[in-house]
Amino acid sequence: MSLPSYPDSPYSAPPVSDHDSYGGQQPARTNGFAVAALVLGLLACLFFWTVVGGLLLGLLAVVFGIIAALRTRQGRAPRRVMAIVGAVFGALGLIGSAIVLVVAVSVFDSQEFKDFEKCVDQANGQAAEDRCTEDFIDELSN
């Protein structure tokens, strides 16, 4: 005994492209964390001479780059290279900003700067302040 066969319907549903045949999801087509890491990393490299630009943006770029790289490793998102490049640029901006900060603190804490402040406080006019500035620059360059 055989079962009756039914004719194929002309209105069959198209194949679903968002899922594979085993029910798992395909990775997302974009990776927002990787894009954010790259943009923030580039901005951190451009503005490393500022505390906000270098330290804050660099730190955010590194964090977003690590998150994006982990997502690509798990197969949930593409653009692994973009995530790594963004994290590297962020780290470069972070390092550059840290160097600028250390140099600035050492200059402002130096005896030459204290002498410069004292000279400017005792100056009577613009010419005397200009002379203090020239002396300060000469002391730093020696």
mmCIF file of N, CA and C in Angstrom:
data_model
loop_
_atom_site.group_PDB
_atom_site.id
_atom_site.type_symbol
_atom_site.label_atom_id
_atom_site.label_comp_id
_atom_site.label_asym_id
_atom_site.label_seq_id
_atom_site.Cartn_x
_atom_site.Cartn_y
_atom_site.Cartn_z
ATOM 1 N N MET A 1 0.825 -1.146 0.000
ATOM 2 C CA MET A 1 0.000 0.000 0.000
ATOM 3 C C MET A 1 0.892 1.238 0.000
ATOM 4 N N SER A 2 0.635 2.130 -0.870
ATOM 5 C CA SER A 2 1.432 3.344 -0.950
ATOM 6 C C SER A 2 0.567 4.557 -0.643
ATOM 7 N N LEU A 3 1.254 5.581 -0.139
ATOM 8 C CA LEU A 3 0.545 6.812 0.195
ATOM 9 C C LEU A 3 0.367 7.657 -1.057
ATOM 10 N N PRO A 4 -0.715 8.397 -1.101
ATOM 11 C CA PRO A 4 -0.914 9.229 -2.295
ATOM 12 C C PRO A 4 0.106 10.364 -2.320
ATOM 13 N N SER A 5 0.562 10.700 -3.466
ATOM 14 C CA SER A 5 1.516 11.803 -3.594
ATOM 15 C C SER A 5 0.760 13.056 -4.016
ATOM 16 N N TYR A 6 1.191 14.129 -3.460
ATOM 17 C CA TYR A 6 0.549 15.409 -3.775
ATOM 18 C C TYR A 6 1.447 16.183 -4.740
ATOM 19 N N PRO A 7 0.876 16.929 -5.621
ATOM 20 C CA PRO A 7 1.703 17.687 -6.566
ATOM 21 C C PRO A 7 2.436 18.836 -5.845
ATOM 22 N N ASP A 8 3.611 19.192 -6.357
ATOM 23 C CA ASP A 8 4.363 20.302 -5.769
ATOM 24 C C ASP A 8 3.600 21.604 -5.954
ATOM 25 N N SER A 9 3.640 22.408 -4.920
ATOM 26 C CA SER A 9 2.938 23.684 -4.958
ATOM 27 C C SER A 9 3.749 24.691 -5.769
ATOM 28 N N PRO A 10 3.112 25.462 -6.637
ATOM 29 C CA PRO A 10 3.841 26.485 -7.390
ATOM 30 C C PRO A 10 4.205 27.689 -6.503
ATOM 31 N N TYR A 11 3.706 27.735 -5.289
ATOM 32 C CA TYR A 11 3.947 28.859 -4.380
ATOM 33 C C TYR A 11 4.886 28.457 -3.242
ATOM 34 N N SER A 12 5.913 27.760 -3.557
ATOM 35 C CA SER A 12 6.837 27.327 -2.509
ATOM 36 C C SER A 12 7.638 28.540 -2.009
ATOM 37 N N ALA A 13 8.015 28.468 -0.764
ATOM 38 C CA ALA A 13 8.757 29.568 -0.138
ATOM 39 C C ALA A 13 10.197 29.578 -0.630
ATOM 40 N N PRO A 14 10.776 30.780 -0.787
ATOM 41 C CA PRO A 14 12.186 30.835 -1.208
ATOM 42 C C PRO A 14 13.089 30.378 -0.064
ATOM 43 N N PRO A 15 14.265 29.909 -0.380
ATOM 44 C CA PRO A 15 15.172 29.464 0.689
ATOM 45 C C PRO A 15 15.574 30.644 1.584
ATOM 46 N N VAL A 16 15.718 30.347 2.834
ATOM 47 C CA VAL A 16 16.114 31.365 3.803
ATOM 48 C C VAL A 16 17.628 31.517 3.740
ATOM 49 N N SER A 17 18.101 32.754 3.534
ATOM 50 C CA SER A 17 19.546 32.950 3.377
ATOM 51 C C SER A 17 20.221 33.378 4.673
ATOM 52 N N ASP A 18 19.449 33.772 5.704
ATOM 53 C CA ASP A 18 20.054 34.212 6.956
ATOM 54 C C ASP A 18 20.503 33.050 7.827
ATOM 55 N N HIS A 19 20.041 31.867 7.551
ATOM 56 C CA HIS A 19 20.377 30.714 8.384
ATOM 57 C C HIS A 19 20.959 29.628 7.510
ATOM 58 N N ASP A 20 21.850 28.851 8.094
ATOM 59 C CA ASP A 20 22.348 27.709 7.354
ATOM 60 C C ASP A 20 21.367 26.555 7.545
ATOM 61 N N SER A 21 21.626 25.458 6.886
ATOM 62 C CA SER A 21 20.670 24.346 6.906
ATOM 63 C C SER A 21 20.601 23.655 8.263
ATOM 64 N N TYR A 22 21.528 23.957 9.172
ATOM 65 C CA TYR A 22 21.530 23.318 10.482
ATOM 66 C C TYR A 22 20.954 24.210 11.572
ATOM 67 N N GLY A 23 20.467 25.382 11.218
ATOM 68 C CA GLY A 23 19.797 26.226 12.196
ATOM 69 C C GLY A 23 20.668 27.297 12.826
ATOM 70 N N GLY A 24 21.964 27.332 12.544
ATOM 71 C CA GLY A 24 22.833 28.365 13.115
ATOM 72 C C GLY A 24 22.763 29.644 12.302
ATOM 73 N N GLN A 25 23.111 30.769 12.923
ATOM 74 C CA GLN A 25 23.087 32.036 12.220
ATOM 75 C C GLN A 25 24.425 32.309 11.555
ATOM 76 N N GLN A 26 24.360 32.990 10.436
ATOM 77 C CA GLN A 26 25.557 33.446 9.758
ATOM 78 C C GLN A 26 26.121 34.647 10.523
ATOM 79 N N PRO A 27 27.420 34.911 10.426
ATOM 80 C CA PRO A 27 27.965 36.094 11.095
ATOM 81 C C PRO A 27 27.372 37.374 10.516
ATOM 82 N N ALA A 28 27.355 38.410 11.333
ATOM 83 C CA ALA A 28 26.847 39.692 10.878
ATOM 84 C C ALA A 28 27.715 40.206 9.736
ATOM 85 N N ARG A 29 27.128 41.009 8.878
ATOM 86 C CA ARG A 29 27.866 41.528 7.726
ATOM 87 C C ARG A 29 28.798 42.672 8.117
ATOM 88 N N THR A 30 28.513 43.332 9.224
ATOM 89 C CA THR A 30 29.364 44.426 9.678
ATOM 90 C C THR A 30 29.771 44.183 11.122
ATOM 91 N N ASN A 31 30.793 44.896 11.525
ATOM 92 C CA ASN A 31 31.273 44.801 12.895
ATOM 93 C C ASN A 31 31.449 46.225 13.399
ATOM 94 N N GLY A 32 30.456 46.717 14.102
ATOM 95 C CA GLY A 32 30.471 48.092 14.585
ATOM 96 C C GLY A 32 31.629 48.373 15.524
ATOM 97 N N PHE A 33 32.010 47.397 16.330
ATOM 98 C CA PHE A 33 33.131 47.585 17.242
ATOM 99 C C PHE A 33 34.445 47.761 16.475
ATOM 100 N N ALA A 34 34.607 47.032 15.383
ATOM 101 C CA ALA A 34 35.829 47.163 14.586
ATOM 102 C C ALA A 34 35.899 48.534 13.921
ATOM 103 N N VAL A 35 34.779 48.999 13.401
ATOM 104 C CA VAL A 35 34.739 50.327 12.778
ATOM 105 C C VAL A 35 35.016 51.400 13.823
ATOM 106 N N ALA A 36 34.383 51.279 14.984
ATOM 107 C CA ALA A 36 34.608 52.252 16.058
ATOM 108 C C ALA A 36 36.061 52.232 16.517
ATOM 109 N N ALA A 37 36.659 51.064 16.627
ATOM 110 C CA ALA A 37 38.062 50.964 17.040
ATOM 111 C C ALA A 37 38.971 51.640 16.029
ATOM 112 N N LEU A 38 38.707 51.444 14.750
ATOM 113 C CA LEU A 38 39.546 52.055 13.723
ATOM 114 C C LEU A 38 39.416 53.572 13.733
ATOM 115 N N VAL A 39 38.197 54.079 13.808
ATOM 116 C CA VAL A 39 37.986 55.534 13.813
ATOM 117 C C VAL A 39 38.599 56.154 15.069
ATOM 118 N N LEU A 40 38.335 55.562 16.228
ATOM 119 C CA LEU A 40 38.893 56.102 17.470
ATOM 120 C C LEU A 40 40.416 55.987 17.501
ATOM 121 N N GLY A 41 40.949 54.911 16.947
ATOM 122 C CA GLY A 41 42.402 54.752 16.892
ATOM 123 C C GLY A 41 43.056 55.803 16.012
ATOM 124 N N LEU A 42 42.445 56.099 14.869
ATOM 125 C CA LEU A 42 42.979 57.147 13.997
ATOM 126 C C LEU A 42 42.904 58.512 14.675
ATOM 127 N N LEU A 43 41.786 58.796 15.338
ATOM 128 C CA LEU A 43 41.666 60.066 16.059
ATOM 129 C C LEU A 43 42.668 60.155 17.207
ATOM 130 N N ALA A 44 42.912 59.047 17.878
ATOM 131 C CA ALA A 44 43.896 59.039 18.963
ATOM 132 C C ALA A 44 45.296 59.322 18.427
ATOM 133 N N CYS A 45 45.619 58.800 17.247
ATOM 134 C CA CYS A 45 46.928 59.078 16.657
ATOM 135 C C CYS A 45 47.045 60.529 16.200
ATOM 136 N N LEU A 46 45.954 61.097 15.737
ATOM 137 C CA LEU A 46 45.983 62.490 15.300
ATOM 138 C C LEU A 46 46.057 63.467 16.471
ATOM 139 N N PHE A 47 45.380 63.143 17.570
ATOM 140 C CA PHE A 47 45.290 64.051 18.711
ATOM 141 C C PHE A 47 46.014 63.502 19.942
ATOM 142 N N PHE A 48 47.131 62.808 19.732
ATOM 143 C CA PHE A 48 47.858 62.219 20.861
ATOM 144 C C PHE A 48 48.445 63.279 21.781
ATOM 145 N N TRP A 49 48.649 64.473 21.291
ATOM 146 C CA TRP A 49 49.259 65.541 22.079
ATOM 147 C C TRP A 49 48.298 66.122 23.098
ATOM 148 N N THR A 50 47.028 65.758 23.051
ATOM 149 C CA THR A 50 46.063 66.194 24.061
ATOM 150 C C THR A 50 45.753 65.021 24.975
ATOM 151 N N VAL A 51 45.396 65.324 26.204
ATOM 152 C CA VAL A 51 45.082 64.251 27.151
ATOM 153 C C VAL A 51 43.829 63.511 26.708
ATOM 154 N N VAL A 52 42.786 64.254 26.337
ATOM 155 C CA VAL A 52 41.537 63.608 25.933
ATOM 156 C C VAL A 52 41.734 62.832 24.638
ATOM 157 N N GLY A 53 42.415 63.459 23.684
ATOM 158 C CA GLY A 53 42.599 62.814 22.388
ATOM 159 C C GLY A 53 43.410 61.547 22.455
ATOM 160 N N GLY A 54 44.509 61.598 23.159
ATOM 161 C CA GLY A 54 45.385 60.430 23.182
ATOM 162 C C GLY A 54 44.971 59.381 24.180
ATOM 163 N N LEU A 55 44.791 59.806 25.411
ATOM 164 C CA LEU A 55 44.513 58.826 26.468
ATOM 165 C C LEU A 55 43.111 58.253 26.364
ATOM 166 N N LEU A 56 42.119 59.109 26.290
ATOM 167 C CA LEU A 56 40.735 58.628 26.297
ATOM 168 C C LEU A 56 40.379 57.899 25.005
ATOM 169 N N LEU A 57 40.626 58.543 23.873
ATOM 170 C CA LEU A 57 40.284 57.906 22.595
ATOM 171 C C LEU A 57 41.140 56.671 22.333
ATOM 172 N N GLY A 58 42.414 56.729 22.734
ATOM 173 C CA GLY A 58 43.284 55.565 22.561
ATOM 174 C C GLY A 58 42.821 54.380 23.389
ATOM 175 N N LEU A 59 42.431 54.655 24.630
ATOM 176 C CA LEU A 59 41.947 53.586 25.500
ATOM 177 C C LEU A 59 40.655 52.979 24.959
ATOM 178 N N LEU A 60 39.753 53.835 24.496
ATOM 179 C CA LEU A 60 38.505 53.318 23.913
ATOM 180 C C LEU A 60 38.776 52.499 22.655
ATOM 181 N N ALA A 61 39.708 52.943 21.834
ATOM 182 C CA ALA A 61 40.042 52.197 20.614
ATOM 183 C C ALA A 61 40.608 50.824 20.944
ATOM 184 N N VAL A 62 41.452 50.758 21.941
ATOM 185 C CA VAL A 62 42.029 49.465 22.337
ATOM 186 C C VAL A 62 40.926 48.535 22.857
ATOM 187 N N VAL A 63 40.049 49.052 23.699
ATOM 188 C CA VAL A 63 38.976 48.223 24.260
ATOM 189 C C VAL A 63 38.040 47.742 23.160
ATOM 190 N N PHE A 64 37.600 48.661 22.287
ATOM 191 C CA PHE A 64 36.700 48.262 21.197
ATOM 192 C C PHE A 64 37.384 47.306 20.229
ATOM 193 N N GLY A 65 38.672 47.497 19.980
ATOM 194 C CA GLY A 65 39.402 46.591 19.095
ATOM 195 C C GLY A 65 39.495 45.191 19.663
ATOM 196 N N ILE A 66 39.719 45.095 20.966
ATOM 197 C CA ILE A 66 39.783 43.772 21.601
ATOM 198 C C ILE A 66 38.419 43.095 21.555
ATOM 199 N N ILE A 67 37.361 43.849 21.854
ATOM 200 C CA ILE A 67 36.008 43.278 21.799
ATOM 201 C C ILE A 67 35.699 42.795 20.387
ATOM 202 N N ALA A 68 36.026 43.605 19.386
ATOM 203 C CA ALA A 68 35.750 43.226 17.997
ATOM 204 C C ALA A 68 36.559 42.007 17.578
ATOM 205 N N ALA A 69 37.815 41.944 18.004
ATOM 206 C CA ALA A 69 38.642 40.777 17.650
ATOM 207 C C ALA A 69 38.104 39.509 18.303
ATOM 208 N N LEU A 70 37.638 39.624 19.535
ATOM 209 C CA LEU A 70 37.054 38.456 20.192
ATOM 210 C C LEU A 70 35.773 38.006 19.492
ATOM 211 N N ARG A 71 34.976 38.973 19.041
ATOM 212 C CA ARG A 71 33.752 38.612 18.314
ATOM 213 C C ARG A 71 34.067 37.922 16.995
ATOM 214 N N THR A 72 35.137 38.355 16.317
ATOM 215 C CA THR A 72 35.491 37.696 15.057
ATOM 216 C C THR A 72 36.053 36.299 15.313
ATOM 217 N N ARG A 73 36.779 36.145 16.401
ATOM 218 C CA ARG A 73 37.324 34.830 16.740
ATOM 219 C C ARG A 73 36.197 33.831 17.010
ATOM 220 N N GLN A 74 35.117 34.304 17.628
ATOM 221 C CA GLN A 74 33.979 33.439 17.922
ATOM 222 C C GLN A 74 33.105 33.203 16.695
ATOM 223 N N GLY A 75 33.399 33.904 15.600
ATOM 224 C CA GLY A 75 32.636 33.717 14.377
ATOM 225 C C GLY A 75 31.362 34.529 14.327
ATOM 226 N N ARG A 76 31.204 35.494 15.219
ATOM 227 C CA ARG A 76 29.974 36.277 15.253
ATOM 228 C C ARG A 76 30.051 37.539 14.414
ATOM 229 N N ALA A 77 31.239 37.916 13.944
ATOM 230 C CA ALA A 77 31.382 39.147 13.175
ATOM 231 C C ALA A 77 32.616 39.061 12.281
ATOM 232 N N PRO A 78 32.615 39.813 11.176
ATOM 233 C CA PRO A 78 33.792 39.851 10.292
ATOM 234 C C PRO A 78 34.728 40.996 10.671
ATOM 235 N N ARG A 79 35.699 41.262 9.841
ATOM 236 C CA ARG A 79 36.608 42.391 9.930
ATOM 237 C C ARG A 79 37.604 42.294 11.094
ATOM 238 N N ARG A 80 38.262 41.184 11.177
ATOM 239 C CA ARG A 80 39.264 40.982 12.230
ATOM 240 C C ARG A 80 40.462 41.910 12.062
ATOM 241 N N VAL A 81 40.925 42.090 10.829
ATOM 242 C CA VAL A 81 42.080 42.940 10.577
ATOM 243 C C VAL A 81 41.763 44.386 10.950
ATOM 244 N N MET A 82 40.567 44.852 10.628
ATOM 245 C CA MET A 82 40.176 46.207 10.980
ATOM 246 C C MET A 82 40.177 46.397 12.493
ATOM 247 N N ALA A 83 39.729 45.396 13.223
ATOM 248 C CA ALA A 83 39.716 45.474 14.685
ATOM 249 C C ALA A 83 41.137 45.548 15.238
ATOM 250 N N ILE A 84 42.033 44.750 14.687
ATOM 251 C CA ILE A 84 43.419 44.735 15.163
ATOM 252 C C ILE A 84 44.118 46.050 14.827
ATOM 253 N N VAL A 85 43.903 46.560 13.621
ATOM 254 C CA VAL A 85 44.519 47.834 13.223
ATOM 255 C C VAL A 85 44.003 48.968 14.105
ATOM 256 N N GLY A 86 42.708 48.976 14.399
ATOM 257 C CA GLY A 86 42.152 49.995 15.281
ATOM 258 C C GLY A 86 42.745 49.930 16.676
ATOM 259 N N ALA A 87 42.925 48.721 17.196
ATOM 260 C CA ALA A 87 43.523 48.568 18.523
ATOM 261 C C ALA A 87 44.983 49.004 18.521
ATOM 262 N N VAL A 88 45.708 48.716 17.452
ATOM 263 C CA VAL A 88 47.119 49.118 17.367
ATOM 264 C C VAL A 88 47.230 50.642 17.276
ATOM 265 N N PHE A 89 46.404 51.268 16.441
ATOM 266 C CA PHE A 89 46.416 52.737 16.363
ATOM 267 C C PHE A 89 46.053 53.352 17.708
ATOM 268 N N GLY A 90 45.078 52.768 18.386
ATOM 269 C CA GLY A 90 44.714 53.265 19.708
ATOM 270 C C GLY A 90 45.861 53.137 20.695
ATOM 271 N N ALA A 91 46.570 52.029 20.638
ATOM 272 C CA ALA A 91 47.719 51.840 21.531
ATOM 273 C C ALA A 91 48.832 52.831 21.208
ATOM 274 N N LEU A 92 49.061 53.103 19.928
ATOM 275 C CA LEU A 92 50.070 54.098 19.556
ATOM 276 C C LEU A 92 49.693 55.488 20.057
ATOM 277 N N GLY A 93 48.421 55.857 19.907
ATOM 278 C CA GLY A 93 47.963 57.140 20.426
ATOM 279 C C GLY A 93 48.068 57.211 21.936
ATOM 280 N N LEU A 94 47.769 56.101 22.587
ATOM 281 C CA LEU A 94 47.869 56.025 24.050
ATOM 282 C C LEU A 94 49.317 56.176 24.509
ATOM 283 N N ILE A 95 50.227 55.509 23.854
ATOM 284 C CA ILE A 95 51.649 55.598 24.202
ATOM 285 C C ILE A 95 52.187 57.000 23.925
ATOM 286 N N GLY A 96 51.831 57.562 22.765
ATOM 287 C CA GLY A 96 52.281 58.914 22.441
ATOM 288 C C GLY A 96 51.773 59.938 23.434
ATOM 289 N N SER A 97 50.523 59.809 23.830
ATOM 290 C CA SER A 97 49.948 60.736 24.802
ATOM 291 C C SER A 97 50.590 60.578 26.173
ATOM 292 N N ALA A 98 50.906 59.357 26.554
ATOM 293 C CA ALA A 98 51.574 59.133 27.837
ATOM 294 C C ALA A 98 52.967 59.768 27.837
ATOM 295 N N ILE A 99 53.673 59.668 26.718
ATOM 296 C CA ILE A 99 54.997 60.286 26.618
ATOM 297 C C ILE A 99 54.891 61.806 26.715
ATOM 298 N N VAL A 100 53.924 62.385 26.005
ATOM 299 C CA VAL A 100 53.718 63.839 26.068
ATOM 300 C C VAL A 100 53.373 64.264 27.488
ATOM 301 N N LEU A 101 52.546 63.485 28.157
ATOM 302 C CA LEU A 101 52.155 63.819 29.528
ATOM 303 C C LEU A 101 53.354 63.760 30.477
ATOM 304 N N VAL A 102 54.190 62.753 30.342
ATOM 305 C CA VAL A 102 55.371 62.628 31.200
ATOM 306 C C VAL A 102 56.341 63.782 30.957
ATOM 307 N N VAL A 103 56.551 64.139 29.694
ATOM 308 C CA VAL A 103 57.453 65.255 29.366
ATOM 309 C C VAL A 103 56.886 66.562 29.916
ATOM 310 N N ALA A 104 55.589 66.781 29.764
ATOM 311 C CA ALA A 104 54.972 68.015 30.263
ATOM 312 C C ALA A 104 55.079 68.113 31.780
ATOM 313 N N VAL A 105 54.838 67.022 32.466
ATOM 314 C CA VAL A 105 54.941 67.039 33.931
ATOM 315 C C VAL A 105 56.382 67.289 34.359
ATOM 316 N N SER A 106 57.331 66.687 33.669
ATOM 317 C CA SER A 106 58.736 66.895 34.044
ATOM 318 C C SER A 106 59.178 68.334 33.783
ATOM 319 N N VAL A 107 58.665 68.952 32.708
ATOM 320 C CA VAL A 107 59.016 70.345 32.427
ATOM 321 C C VAL A 107 58.391 71.272 33.472
ATOM 322 N N PHE A 108 57.116 71.064 33.775
ATOM 323 C CA PHE A 108 56.439 71.938 34.732
ATOM 324 C C PHE A 108 56.940 71.745 36.159
ATOM 325 N N ASP A 109 57.551 70.618 36.425
ATOM 326 C CA ASP A 109 58.065 70.351 37.770
ATOM 327 C C ASP A 109 59.552 70.688 37.889
ATOM 328 N N SER A 110 60.157 71.175 36.822
ATOM 329 C CA SER A 110 61.596 71.432 36.825
ATOM 330 C C SER A 110 61.926 72.749 37.516
ATOM 331 N N GLN A 111 63.174 72.875 37.890
ATOM 332 C CA GLN A 111 63.658 74.105 38.531
ATOM 333 C C GLN A 111 63.647 75.258 37.531
ATOM 334 N N GLU A 112 63.911 74.982 36.260
ATOM 335 C CA GLU A 112 63.890 76.022 35.238
ATOM 336 C C GLU A 112 62.516 76.663 35.134
ATOM 337 N N PHE A 113 61.459 75.855 35.209
ATOM 338 C CA PHE A 113 60.108 76.409 35.121
ATOM 339 C C PHE A 113 59.788 77.242 36.361
ATOM 340 N N LYS A 114 60.245 76.784 37.513
ATOM 341 C CA LYS A 114 60.023 77.570 38.739
ATOM 342 C C LYS A 114 60.754 78.908 38.652
ATOM 343 N N ASP A 115 61.966 78.911 38.092
ATOM 344 C CA ASP A 115 62.689 80.164 37.889
ATOM 345 C C ASP A 115 61.959 81.064 36.895
ATOM 346 N N PHE A 116 61.391 80.466 35.860
ATOM 347 C CA PHE A 116 60.620 81.223 34.865
ATOM 348 C C PHE A 116 59.399 81.876 35.513
ATOM 349 N N GLU A 117 58.674 81.121 36.337
ATOM 350 C CA GLU A 117 57.508 81.689 37.021
ATOM 351 C C GLU A 117 57.914 82.855 37.919
ATOM 352 N N LYS A 118 58.998 82.678 38.630
ATOM 353 C CA LYS A 118 59.476 83.735 39.527
ATOM 354 C C LYS A 118 59.880 84.983 38.734
ATOM 355 N N CYS A 119 60.536 84.777 37.593
ATOM 356 C CA CYS A 119 60.957 85.883 36.747
ATOM 357 C C CYS A 119 59.751 86.641 36.191
ATOM 358 N N VAL A 120 58.729 85.912 35.745
ATOM 359 C CA VAL A 120 57.536 86.553 35.192
ATOM 360 C C VAL A 120 56.794 87.321 36.284
ATOM 361 N N ASP A 121 56.735 86.765 37.475
ATOM 362 C CA ASP A 121 56.073 87.465 38.583
ATOM 363 C C ASP A 121 56.770 88.776 38.913
ATOM 364 N N GLN A 122 58.076 88.834 38.779
ATOM 365 C CA GLN A 122 58.836 90.032 39.120
ATOM 366 C C GLN A 122 58.995 90.992 37.946
ATOM 367 N N ALA A 123 58.548 90.585 36.758
ATOM 368 C CA ALA A 123 58.699 91.428 35.565
ATOM 369 C C ALA A 123 57.773 92.640 35.653
ATOM 370 N N ASN A 124 58.274 93.795 35.161
ATOM 371 C CA ASN A 124 57.507 95.033 35.222
ATOM 372 C C ASN A 124 56.771 95.340 33.931
ATOM 373 N N GLY A 125 57.170 94.762 32.844
ATOM 374 C CA GLY A 125 56.527 95.065 31.564
ATOM 375 C C GLY A 125 56.665 93.909 30.600
ATOM 376 N N GLN A 126 56.148 94.139 29.387
ATOM 377 C CA GLN A 126 56.166 93.106 28.355
ATOM 378 C C GLN A 126 57.589 92.750 27.944
ATOM 379 N N ALA A 127 58.459 93.716 27.894
ATOM 380 C CA ALA A 127 59.846 93.448 27.501
ATOM 381 C C ALA A 127 60.528 92.534 28.519
ATOM 382 N N ALA A 128 60.265 92.747 29.789
ATOM 383 C CA ALA A 128 60.862 91.903 30.828
ATOM 384 C C ALA A 128 60.296 90.481 30.766
ATOM 385 N N GLU A 129 58.996 90.354 30.485
ATOM 386 C CA GLU A 129 58.388 89.022 30.348
ATOM 387 C C GLU A 129 58.958 88.293 29.133
ATOM 388 N N ASP A 130 59.172 89.032 28.045
ATOM 389 C CA ASP A 130 59.773 88.419 26.856
ATOM 390 C C ASP A 130 61.196 87.939 27.145
ATOM 391 N N ARG A 131 61.928 88.693 27.927
ATOM 392 C CA ARG A 131 63.281 88.290 28.296
ATOM 393 C C ARG A 131 63.256 87.028 29.158
ATOM 394 N N CYS A 132 62.266 86.952 30.069
ATOM 395 C CA CYS A 132 62.111 85.734 30.892
ATOM 396 C C CYS A 132 61.834 84.522 30.011
ATOM 397 N N THR A 133 60.986 84.714 29.008
ATOM 398 C CA THR A 133 60.648 83.614 28.092
ATOM 399 C C THR A 133 61.881 83.159 27.320
ATOM 400 N N GLU A 134 62.659 84.119 26.833
ATOM 401 C CA GLU A 134 63.874 83.765 26.089
ATOM 402 C C GLU A 134 64.872 83.025 26.979
ATOM 403 N N ASP A 135 65.011 83.483 28.215
ATOM 404 C CA ASP A 135 65.919 82.805 29.145
ATOM 405 C C ASP A 135 65.449 81.378 29.439
ATOM 406 N N PHE A 136 64.140 81.201 29.594
ATOM 407 C CA PHE A 136 63.577 79.876 29.867
ATOM 408 C C PHE A 136 63.826 78.925 28.704
ATOM 409 N N ILE A 137 63.628 79.409 27.493
ATOM 410 C CA ILE A 137 63.850 78.571 26.301
ATOM 411 C C ILE A 137 65.343 78.219 26.192
ATOM 412 N N ASP A 138 66.213 79.189 26.476
ATOM 413 C CA ASP A 138 67.645 78.907 26.428
ATOM 414 C C ASP A 138 68.051 77.851 27.458
ATOM 415 N N GLU A 139 67.475 77.930 28.667
ATOM 416 C CA GLU A 139 67.796 76.952 29.707
ATOM 417 C C GLU A 139 67.300 75.557 29.328
ATOM 418 N N LEU A 140 66.134 75.470 28.695
ATOM 419 C CA LEU A 140 65.613 74.155 28.305
ATOM 420 C C LEU A 140 66.441 73.541 27.177
ATOM 421 N N SER A 141 66.926 74.366 26.265
ATOM 422 C CA SER A 141 67.663 73.822 25.128
ATOM 423 C C SER A 141 69.098 73.434 25.503
ATOM 424 N N ASN A 142 69.605 73.916 26.616
ATOM 425 C CA ASN A 142 70.974 73.555 27.021
ATOM 426 C C ASN A 142 71.016 72.311 27.794
#
